């Protein structure tokens, strides 16, 4: 596969874009279904569980990248994913399955924090469950 890309950086960037595009496509498809809360939770879980591979690729990209940072393609793919999640969050909230006061900024902080968590997979999986429980509607709402 490397021979199709003139540099290691371009190969890594293409891999990151592919990963983000797959997440986006899946999130959009879930958003079209009838289970708004489940679509949000599944996408949240998938973004966190796929993060270690993505973070490893980002680290590789940083090693070989110029100081300018991410390419337009990587930024566009990340933006498209965020847009897809920005559709899922309010749908889950409107369905009464996600806290009404949760914002995209807060959701992304939680995803990034869990994505960077180190340790046993079972512990991280339980932490994801706990965070998703916290994103469930409160009884007082």
mmCIF file with all atom_site columns, C-alpha atoms in Angstrom:
data_model
loop_
_atom_site.group_PDB
_atom_site.id
_atom_site.type_symbol
_atom_site.label_atom_id
_atom_site.label_alt_id
_atom_site.label_comp_id
_atom_site.label_asym_id
_atom_site.label_entity_id
_atom_site.label_seq_id
_atom_site.pdbx_PDB_ins_code
_atom_site.Cartn_x
_atom_site.Cartn_y
_atom_site.Cartn_z
_atom_site.occupancy
_atom_site.B_iso_or_equiv
_atom_site.pdbx_formal_charge
_atom_site.auth_seq_id
_atom_site.auth_comp_id
_atom_site.auth_asym_id
_atom_site.auth_atom_id
_atom_site.pdbx_PDB_model_num
ATOM 1   C CA . UNK A 1 1   ? 0.000   0.000  0.000  1.00 0.00 ? 1   UNK A CA 1
ATOM 2   C CA . UNK A 1 2   ? 2.865   2.416  0.782  1.00 0.00 ? 2   UNK A CA 1
ATOM 3   C CA . UNK A 1 3   ? 4.021   2.423  -2.835 1.00 0.00 ? 3   UNK A CA 1
ATOM 4   C CA . UNK A 1 4   ? 0.784   4.217  -3.822 1.00 0.00 ? 4   UNK A CA 1
ATOM 5   C CA . UNK A 1 5   ? 1.739   7.177  -1.622 1.00 0.00 ? 5   UNK A CA 1
ATOM 6   C CA . UNK A 1 6   ? 4.843   9.257  -2.273 1.00 0.00 ? 6   UNK A CA 1
ATOM 7   C CA . UNK A 1 7   ? 5.498   9.818  1.454  1.00 0.00 ? 7   UNK A CA 1
ATOM 8   C CA . UNK A 1 8   ? 4.801   8.163  4.777  1.00 0.00 ? 8   UNK A CA 1
ATOM 9   C CA . UNK A 1 9   ? 2.919   11.280 5.879  1.00 0.00 ? 9   UNK A CA 1
ATOM 10  C CA . UNK A 1 10  ? 0.482   11.047 2.959  1.00 0.00 ? 10  UNK A CA 1
ATOM 11  C CA . UNK A 1 11  ? -0.173  7.385  3.734  1.00 0.00 ? 11  UNK A CA 1
ATOM 12  C CA . UNK A 1 12  ? -0.873  8.156  7.402  1.00 0.00 ? 12  UNK A CA 1
ATOM 13  C CA . UNK A 1 13  ? -3.093  11.106 6.499  1.00 0.00 ? 13  UNK A CA 1
ATOM 14  C CA . UNK A 1 14  ? -5.076  8.978  4.052  1.00 0.00 ? 14  UNK A CA 1
ATOM 15  C CA . UNK A 1 15  ? -5.544  6.354  6.768  1.00 0.00 ? 15  UNK A CA 1
ATOM 16  C CA . UNK A 1 16  ? -6.783  8.965  9.255  1.00 0.00 ? 16  UNK A CA 1
ATOM 17  C CA . UNK A 1 17  ? -9.196  10.416 6.692  1.00 0.00 ? 17  UNK A CA 1
ATOM 18  C CA . UNK A 1 18  ? -10.497 6.928  5.920  1.00 0.00 ? 18  UNK A CA 1
ATOM 19  C CA . UNK A 1 19  ? -11.034 6.193  9.630  1.00 0.00 ? 19  UNK A CA 1
ATOM 20  C CA . UNK A 1 20  ? -12.859 9.492  10.227 1.00 0.00 ? 20  UNK A CA 1
ATOM 21  C CA . UNK A 1 21  ? -14.943 9.072  7.065  1.00 0.00 ? 21  UNK A CA 1
ATOM 22  C CA . UNK A 1 22  ? -16.049 5.597  8.141  1.00 0.00 ? 22  UNK A CA 1
ATOM 23  C CA . UNK A 1 23  ? -17.084 6.946  11.552 1.00 0.00 ? 23  UNK A CA 1
ATOM 24  C CA . UNK A 1 24  ? -18.957 9.795  9.870  1.00 0.00 ? 24  UNK A CA 1
ATOM 25  C CA . UNK A 1 25  ? -20.775 7.508  7.440  1.00 0.00 ? 25  UNK A CA 1
ATOM 26  C CA . UNK A 1 26  ? -21.781 5.198  10.286 1.00 0.00 ? 26  UNK A CA 1
ATOM 27  C CA . UNK A 1 27  ? -22.960 8.116  12.454 1.00 0.00 ? 27  UNK A CA 1
ATOM 28  C CA . UNK A 1 28  ? -25.028 9.534  9.595  1.00 0.00 ? 28  UNK A CA 1
ATOM 29  C CA . UNK A 1 29  ? -26.601 6.158  8.866  1.00 0.00 ? 29  UNK A CA 1
ATOM 30  C CA . UNK A 1 30  ? -27.461 5.719  12.540 1.00 0.00 ? 30  UNK A CA 1
ATOM 31  C CA . UNK A 1 31  ? -28.948 9.210  12.593 1.00 0.00 ? 31  UNK A CA 1
ATOM 32  C CA . UNK A 1 32  ? -31.400 8.225  9.887  1.00 0.00 ? 32  UNK A CA 1
ATOM 33  C CA . UNK A 1 33  ? -32.769 5.398  12.020 1.00 0.00 ? 33  UNK A CA 1
ATOM 34  C CA . UNK A 1 34  ? -35.448 5.664  14.654 1.00 0.00 ? 34  UNK A CA 1
ATOM 35  C CA . UNK A 1 35  ? -33.333 5.045  17.763 1.00 0.00 ? 35  UNK A CA 1
ATOM 36  C CA . UNK A 1 36  ? -31.926 8.515  18.421 1.00 0.00 ? 36  UNK A CA 1
ATOM 37  C CA . UNK A 1 37  ? -30.457 7.820  21.859 1.00 0.00 ? 37  UNK A CA 1
ATOM 38  C CA . UNK A 1 38  ? -28.994 4.493  20.815 1.00 0.00 ? 38  UNK A CA 1
ATOM 39  C CA . UNK A 1 39  ? -27.454 6.107  17.724 1.00 0.00 ? 39  UNK A CA 1
ATOM 40  C CA . UNK A 1 40  ? -25.765 8.753  19.881 1.00 0.00 ? 40  UNK A CA 1
ATOM 41  C CA . UNK A 1 41  ? -24.504 6.217  22.446 1.00 0.00 ? 41  UNK A CA 1
ATOM 42  C CA . UNK A 1 42  ? -23.203 3.786  19.819 1.00 0.00 ? 42  UNK A CA 1
ATOM 43  C CA . UNK A 1 43  ? -21.378 6.561  17.983 1.00 0.00 ? 43  UNK A CA 1
ATOM 44  C CA . UNK A 1 44  ? -19.908 7.926  21.232 1.00 0.00 ? 44  UNK A CA 1
ATOM 45  C CA . UNK A 1 45  ? -18.701 4.439  22.172 1.00 0.00 ? 45  UNK A CA 1
ATOM 46  C CA . UNK A 1 46  ? -17.242 3.816  18.698 1.00 0.00 ? 46  UNK A CA 1
ATOM 47  C CA . UNK A 1 47  ? -15.407 7.156  18.662 1.00 0.00 ? 47  UNK A CA 1
ATOM 48  C CA . UNK A 1 48  ? -13.766 6.331  21.997 1.00 0.00 ? 48  UNK A CA 1
ATOM 49  C CA . UNK A 1 49  ? -12.974 2.691  21.205 1.00 0.00 ? 49  UNK A CA 1
ATOM 50  C CA . UNK A 1 50  ? -11.420 3.581  17.836 1.00 0.00 ? 50  UNK A CA 1
ATOM 51  C CA . UNK A 1 51  ? -9.395  6.408  19.298 1.00 0.00 ? 51  UNK A CA 1
ATOM 52  C CA . UNK A 1 52  ? -6.220  4.503  20.276 1.00 0.00 ? 52  UNK A CA 1
ATOM 53  C CA . UNK A 1 53  ? -5.569  3.560  16.647 1.00 0.00 ? 53  UNK A CA 1
ATOM 54  C CA . UNK A 1 54  ? -6.369  7.089  15.500 1.00 0.00 ? 54  UNK A CA 1
ATOM 55  C CA . UNK A 1 55  ? -4.111  8.613  18.161 1.00 0.00 ? 55  UNK A CA 1
ATOM 56  C CA . UNK A 1 56  ? -1.269  6.329  17.082 1.00 0.00 ? 56  UNK A CA 1
ATOM 57  C CA . UNK A 1 57  ? -1.733  7.507  13.499 1.00 0.00 ? 57  UNK A CA 1
ATOM 58  C CA . UNK A 1 58  ? -1.820  11.144 14.591 1.00 0.00 ? 58  UNK A CA 1
ATOM 59  C CA . UNK A 1 59  ? 1.447   10.587 16.472 1.00 0.00 ? 59  UNK A CA 1
ATOM 60  C CA . UNK A 1 60  ? 2.997   9.080  13.344 1.00 0.00 ? 60  UNK A CA 1
ATOM 61  C CA . UNK A 1 61  ? 1.737   12.002 11.305 1.00 0.00 ? 61  UNK A CA 1
ATOM 62  C CA . UNK A 1 62  ? 3.239   14.455 13.791 1.00 0.00 ? 62  UNK A CA 1
ATOM 63  C CA . UNK A 1 63  ? 6.634   12.716 13.496 1.00 0.00 ? 63  UNK A CA 1
ATOM 64  C CA . UNK A 1 64  ? 6.782   13.207 9.758  1.00 0.00 ? 64  UNK A CA 1
ATOM 65  C CA . UNK A 1 65  ? 4.620   16.294 9.311  1.00 0.00 ? 65  UNK A CA 1
ATOM 66  C CA . UNK A 1 66  ? 5.638   19.785 8.537  1.00 0.00 ? 66  UNK A CA 1
ATOM 67  C CA . UNK A 1 67  ? 4.991   22.285 11.353 1.00 0.00 ? 67  UNK A CA 1
ATOM 68  C CA . UNK A 1 68  ? 1.772   23.476 9.711  1.00 0.00 ? 68  UNK A CA 1
ATOM 69  C CA . UNK A 1 69  ? -0.161  20.585 11.255 1.00 0.00 ? 69  UNK A CA 1
ATOM 70  C CA . UNK A 1 70  ? -3.079  18.627 9.881  1.00 0.00 ? 70  UNK A CA 1
ATOM 71  C CA . UNK A 1 71  ? -3.885  18.828 6.203  1.00 0.00 ? 71  UNK A CA 1
ATOM 72  C CA . UNK A 1 72  ? -7.105  20.265 4.849  1.00 0.00 ? 72  UNK A CA 1
ATOM 73  C CA . UNK A 1 73  ? -8.367  16.732 4.146  1.00 0.00 ? 73  UNK A CA 1
ATOM 74  C CA . UNK A 1 74  ? -7.832  15.600 7.745  1.00 0.00 ? 74  UNK A CA 1
ATOM 75  C CA . UNK A 1 75  ? -9.468  18.756 9.086  1.00 0.00 ? 75  UNK A CA 1
ATOM 76  C CA . UNK A 1 76  ? -12.409 18.377 6.694  1.00 0.00 ? 76  UNK A CA 1
ATOM 77  C CA . UNK A 1 77  ? -12.909 14.741 7.721  1.00 0.00 ? 77  UNK A CA 1
ATOM 78  C CA . UNK A 1 78  ? -12.786 15.658 11.424 1.00 0.00 ? 78  UNK A CA 1
ATOM 79  C CA . UNK A 1 79  ? -15.248 18.500 10.807 1.00 0.00 ? 79  UNK A CA 1
ATOM 80  C CA . UNK A 1 80  ? -17.640 16.188 8.955  1.00 0.00 ? 80  UNK A CA 1
ATOM 81  C CA . UNK A 1 81  ? -17.591 13.772 11.895 1.00 0.00 ? 81  UNK A CA 1
ATOM 82  C CA . UNK A 1 82  ? -18.324 16.574 14.325 1.00 0.00 ? 82  UNK A CA 1
ATOM 83  C CA . UNK A 1 83  ? -21.207 17.705 12.093 1.00 0.00 ? 83  UNK A CA 1
ATOM 84  C CA . UNK A 1 84  ? -22.644 14.184 12.156 1.00 0.00 ? 84  UNK A CA 1
ATOM 85  C CA . UNK A 1 85  ? -22.431 14.053 15.962 1.00 0.00 ? 85  UNK A CA 1
ATOM 86  C CA . UNK A 1 86  ? -24.010 17.524 16.100 1.00 0.00 ? 86  UNK A CA 1
ATOM 87  C CA . UNK A 1 87  ? -27.050 15.944 14.455 1.00 0.00 ? 87  UNK A CA 1
ATOM 88  C CA . UNK A 1 88  ? -27.136 12.922 16.759 1.00 0.00 ? 88  UNK A CA 1
ATOM 89  C CA . UNK A 1 89  ? -26.884 14.868 20.029 1.00 0.00 ? 89  UNK A CA 1
ATOM 90  C CA . UNK A 1 90  ? -30.014 17.033 19.632 1.00 0.00 ? 90  UNK A CA 1
ATOM 91  C CA . UNK A 1 91  ? -31.976 14.105 18.211 1.00 0.00 ? 91  UNK A CA 1
ATOM 92  C CA . UNK A 1 92  ? -31.109 12.082 21.299 1.00 0.00 ? 92  UNK A CA 1
ATOM 93  C CA . UNK A 1 93  ? -32.044 15.044 23.481 1.00 0.00 ? 93  UNK A CA 1
ATOM 94  C CA . UNK A 1 94  ? -35.363 15.576 21.686 1.00 0.00 ? 94  UNK A CA 1
ATOM 95  C CA . UNK A 1 95  ? -36.159 11.889 22.133 1.00 0.00 ? 95  UNK A CA 1
ATOM 96  C CA . UNK A 1 96  ? -35.538 12.282 25.874 1.00 0.00 ? 96  UNK A CA 1
ATOM 97  C CA . UNK A 1 97  ? -32.662 9.793  25.784 1.00 0.00 ? 97  UNK A CA 1
ATOM 98  C CA . UNK A 1 98  ? -29.744 12.215 26.280 1.00 0.00 ? 98  UNK A CA 1
ATOM 99  C CA . UNK A 1 99  ? -29.466 14.974 28.886 1.00 0.00 ? 99  UNK A CA 1
ATOM 100 C CA . UNK A 1 100 ? -31.040 18.143 27.595 1.00 0.00 ? 100 UNK A CA 1
ATOM 101 C CA . UNK A 1 101 ? -28.271 20.301 29.069 1.00 0.00 ? 101 UNK A CA 1
ATOM 102 C CA . UNK A 1 102 ? -25.354 18.442 27.417 1.00 0.00 ? 102 UNK A CA 1
ATOM 103 C CA . UNK A 1 103 ? -23.498 20.510 24.819 1.00 0.00 ? 103 UNK A CA 1
ATOM 104 C CA . UNK A 1 104 ? -21.303 19.434 21.921 1.00 0.00 ? 104 UNK A CA 1
ATOM 105 C CA . UNK A 1 105 ? -18.296 21.029 23.598 1.00 0.00 ? 105 UNK A CA 1
ATOM 106 C CA . UNK A 1 106 ? -18.884 18.924 26.723 1.00 0.00 ? 106 UNK A CA 1
ATOM 107 C CA . UNK A 1 107 ? -19.470 15.744 24.724 1.00 0.00 ? 107 UNK A CA 1
ATOM 108 C CA . UNK A 1 108 ? -16.205 16.243 22.841 1.00 0.00 ? 108 UNK A CA 1
ATOM 109 C CA . UNK A 1 109 ? -14.303 16.879 26.088 1.00 0.00 ? 109 UNK A CA 1
ATOM 110 C CA . UNK A 1 110 ? -15.635 13.549 27.391 1.00 0.00 ? 110 UNK A CA 1
ATOM 111 C CA . UNK A 1 111 ? -14.756 11.725 24.167 1.00 0.00 ? 111 UNK A CA 1
ATOM 112 C CA . UNK A 1 112 ? -11.220 13.154 24.168 1.00 0.00 ? 112 UNK A CA 1
ATOM 113 C CA . UNK A 1 113 ? -10.711 12.330 27.842 1.00 0.00 ? 113 UNK A CA 1
ATOM 114 C CA . UNK A 1 114 ? -11.843 8.740  27.408 1.00 0.00 ? 114 UNK A CA 1
ATOM 115 C CA . UNK A 1 115 ? -9.937  8.405  24.137 1.00 0.00 ? 115 UNK A CA 1
ATOM 116 C CA . UNK A 1 116 ? -6.725  9.297  25.948 1.00 0.00 ? 116 UNK A CA 1
ATOM 117 C CA . UNK A 1 117 ? -7.403  7.001  28.908 1.00 0.00 ? 117 UNK A CA 1
ATOM 118 C CA . UNK A 1 118 ? -4.736  4.386  29.483 1.00 0.00 ? 118 UNK A CA 1
ATOM 119 C CA . UNK A 1 119 ? -5.217  1.068  31.123 1.00 0.00 ? 119 UNK A CA 1
ATOM 120 C CA . UNK A 1 120 ? -7.143  -2.131 30.956 1.00 0.00 ? 120 UNK A CA 1
ATOM 121 C CA . UNK A 1 121 ? -9.777  -2.221 28.190 1.00 0.00 ? 121 UNK A CA 1
ATOM 122 C CA . UNK A 1 122 ? -12.400 -3.500 30.620 1.00 0.00 ? 122 UNK A CA 1
ATOM 123 C CA . UNK A 1 123 ? -11.797 -0.548 32.930 1.00 0.00 ? 123 UNK A CA 1
ATOM 124 C CA . UNK A 1 124 ? -12.041 1.923  30.051 1.00 0.00 ? 124 UNK A CA 1
ATOM 125 C CA . UNK A 1 125 ? -15.208 0.200  28.799 1.00 0.00 ? 125 UNK A CA 1
ATOM 126 C CA . UNK A 1 126 ? -16.745 0.539  32.252 1.00 0.00 ? 126 UNK A CA 1
ATOM 127 C CA . UNK A 1 127 ? -15.723 4.214  32.355 1.00 0.00 ? 127 UNK A CA 1
ATOM 128 C CA . UNK A 1 128 ? -17.496 4.710  29.005 1.00 0.00 ? 128 UNK A CA 1
ATOM 129 C CA . UNK A 1 129 ? -20.623 3.100  30.498 1.00 0.00 ? 129 UNK A CA 1
ATOM 130 C CA . UNK A 1 130 ? -20.411 5.434  33.481 1.00 0.00 ? 130 UNK A CA 1
ATOM 131 C CA . UNK A 1 131 ? -20.050 8.522  31.290 1.00 0.00 ? 131 UNK A CA 1
ATOM 132 C CA . UNK A 1 132 ? -22.955 7.437  29.091 1.00 0.00 ? 132 UNK A CA 1
ATOM 133 C CA . UNK A 1 133 ? -25.037 6.890  32.248 1.00 0.00 ? 133 UNK A CA 1
ATOM 134 C CA . UNK A 1 134 ? -24.153 10.466 33.212 1.00 0.00 ? 134 UNK A CA 1
ATOM 135 C CA . UNK A 1 135 ? -25.330 11.656 29.797 1.00 0.00 ? 135 UNK A CA 1
ATOM 136 C CA . UNK A 1 136 ? -28.702 9.984  30.324 1.00 0.00 ? 136 UNK A CA 1
ATOM 137 C CA . UNK A 1 137 ? -31.555 12.287 31.257 1.00 0.00 ? 137 UNK A CA 1
ATOM 138 C CA . UNK A 1 138 ? -31.691 13.161 34.933 1.00 0.00 ? 138 UNK A CA 1
ATOM 139 C CA . UNK A 1 139 ? -34.808 12.246 36.821 1.00 0.00 ? 139 UNK A CA 1
ATOM 140 C CA . UNK A 1 140 ? -35.485 15.914 37.608 1.00 0.00 ? 140 UNK A CA 1
ATOM 141 C CA . UNK A 1 141 ? -35.676 16.854 33.927 1.00 0.00 ? 141 UNK A CA 1
#
